[in-house]
Every structure is written in structure tokens, then in C-alpha cells.
Amino acid sequence: MVVDLQIHSPTLKRRVKTEFVGIDGNRNLIFRFPDESKWAGLGGAIYMNNSMIVRCILEDETGEIVAFKVKITIVITKPSKLVFTSFPESIQSHGLRAEQRAQTRIAAMIIDTQERSHIVPCLVRDISNQGCMISIGRDAKGVRPAIDQELELLIPNSQGDDISLSGYVRNKKEDDTRQYFGIQFCAEENDVAKLLSQLLINNDVP
């Protein structure tokens, strides 16, 4: 997971990107030491007992940015350069989405709008009046959509018909088993709301 580190010392104040590596039992958080070829002089700010602020975006259903303060406990250089820190005493979070999304697991088919051809099956993971997130298994057969590609989602409803939602691919991420795509709908919000009601989804998430 990529994180943003805000570090400061009497001689340096900087925000840099690095990677969260993992957790050492219940004692430490572990981060990769930032790339010194991009950010020089970090050794003067990343040292034992100094504090730093960690920020990261949870790219899942929550759509939140999380921030917390930790103290550096040790910096090691072998076998790789890593920064060990304390656990945070408190965590602050802030929602990034202006609109809450309903969590779903609806099977759908992606259609290439230009070619009018089925390209790959997917799962709709969350959905709102403005867009949705879909996921595709890494082993699923078919063509993956590209950023800014216009596509159509065909979703079966309770009456056995297909509901169609058109949109553009706006972002992409992946993990070890699935690829995720953020879709921005083309239709007016009222039209999307009518289609959602046919899917029997309560979109008013508290």
C-alpha cells in the first residue's frame, strides 16, 4: 500500500511517498525507507524517536483518507532499508466521496459500446446514482476495459430482463486475485435511480 509520510526535523520538513510493508506482531508498523534518489537528505529527518505523520487512502468501499501520528523506533539498512514505528495512539479519517454508495455483489456483463460486443463478465461491488465499482477476476476470460473507455453494463433484474447502465472507466487498481474499475455513469441521476430501484437496492446508505 502506498502511503504519504510527513516528516520534519530542525533542518528538514517534507512530504514523501513510500510503501507500507506490514506489521511486526503487536509492536511495530513497518514502512519502506523512501527512495533517496527522489528525496535526498531524508536521513536527517527519519531517525529513532522522531515523529512522523502517515496518510493513506483506503481504496475500497469506504473511500476514506486515514491519517495518524507515529514515533520512529528504529531504522534498519539490511537486508533492506526499513523504518519501524510505534502503533498510532489515535487515527483520524475523512470520507472522500460526496455520495455514499450501496454495497453490492451483482453479476454483470461488460459491453463495448462501440463494437456492441460482450467483452468480459464482472461483479458490481458498489453503486450510486453517479457511478459504481466493478471487479473482474484475474482468471476471467475476456478483454479488460481501458481508462476513459465508454462501456455498458448489463445487469439482470428480478424480472429476468437486463438493465443497461452506460458509463466511462475513470480509474483502475488491482490486487492478487482481482482487478477493480471505477465507472462514472453517463445517464442522468434520475434515470439511474429508476434503474437502481428495479434492482431492489436501497441506495440510501446511512
Short mmCIF file of N, CA and C in Angstrom, two decimals, residues 55 68 73 87 98 117 134 139 149 154 191-192 199:
data_model
loop_
_atom_site.label_atom_id
_atom_site.label_comp_id
_atom_site.label_asym_id
_atom_site.label_seq_id
_atom_site.Cartn_x
_atom_site.Cartn_y
_atom_site.Cartn_z
N ARG A 55 -0.24 9.21 6.08
CA ARG A 55 -1.56 9.35 5.44
C ARG A 55 -1.68 8.31 4.34
N PHE A 68 -2.51 9.34 10.77
CA PHE A 68 -2.15 9.08 12.15
C PHE A 68 -0.68 9.44 12.38
N THR A 73 10.85 3.97 15.88
CA THR A 73 11.53 3.20 16.92
C THR A 73 12.91 2.73 16.47
N PHE A 87 2.83 1.92 17.14
CA PHE A 87 1.45 1.94 16.69
C PHE A 87 0.86 3.32 16.98
N ALA A 98 -18.50 12.35 -2.05
CA ALA A 98 -19.60 13.25 -1.73
C ALA A 98 -20.90 12.48 -1.56
N SER A 117 -20.18 -5.54 -28.44
CA SER A 117 -19.82 -6.93 -28.20
C SER A 117 -19.54 -7.15 -26.73
N ILE A 134 -16.62 -1.91 -10.33
CA ILE A 134 -16.76 -3.30 -10.76
C ILE A 134 -15.44 -4.02 -10.51
N ASP A 139 -8.46 -14.44 -13.56
CA ASP A 139 -8.52 -15.59 -14.46
C ASP A 139 -9.75 -15.55 -15.39
N GLN A 149 -12.44 4.48 -21.50
CA GLN A 149 -13.26 3.73 -22.46
C GLN A 149 -14.73 3.84 -22.08
N LEU A 154 -24.54 -4.65 -18.43
CA LEU A 154 -25.83 -5.35 -18.49
C LEU A 154 -26.01 -6.12 -17.19
N ASP A 191 -32.53 8.94 -14.00
CA ASP A 191 -32.65 7.71 -14.78
C ASP A 191 -31.93 6.57 -14.09
N VAL A 192 -30.76 6.86 -13.54
CA VAL A 192 -30.02 5.82 -12.83
C VAL A 192 -30.80 5.37 -11.59
N LEU A 199 -33.49 -2.88 -9.40
CA LEU A 199 -32.59 -3.89 -8.85
C LEU A 199 -32.89 -4.20 -7.39
#
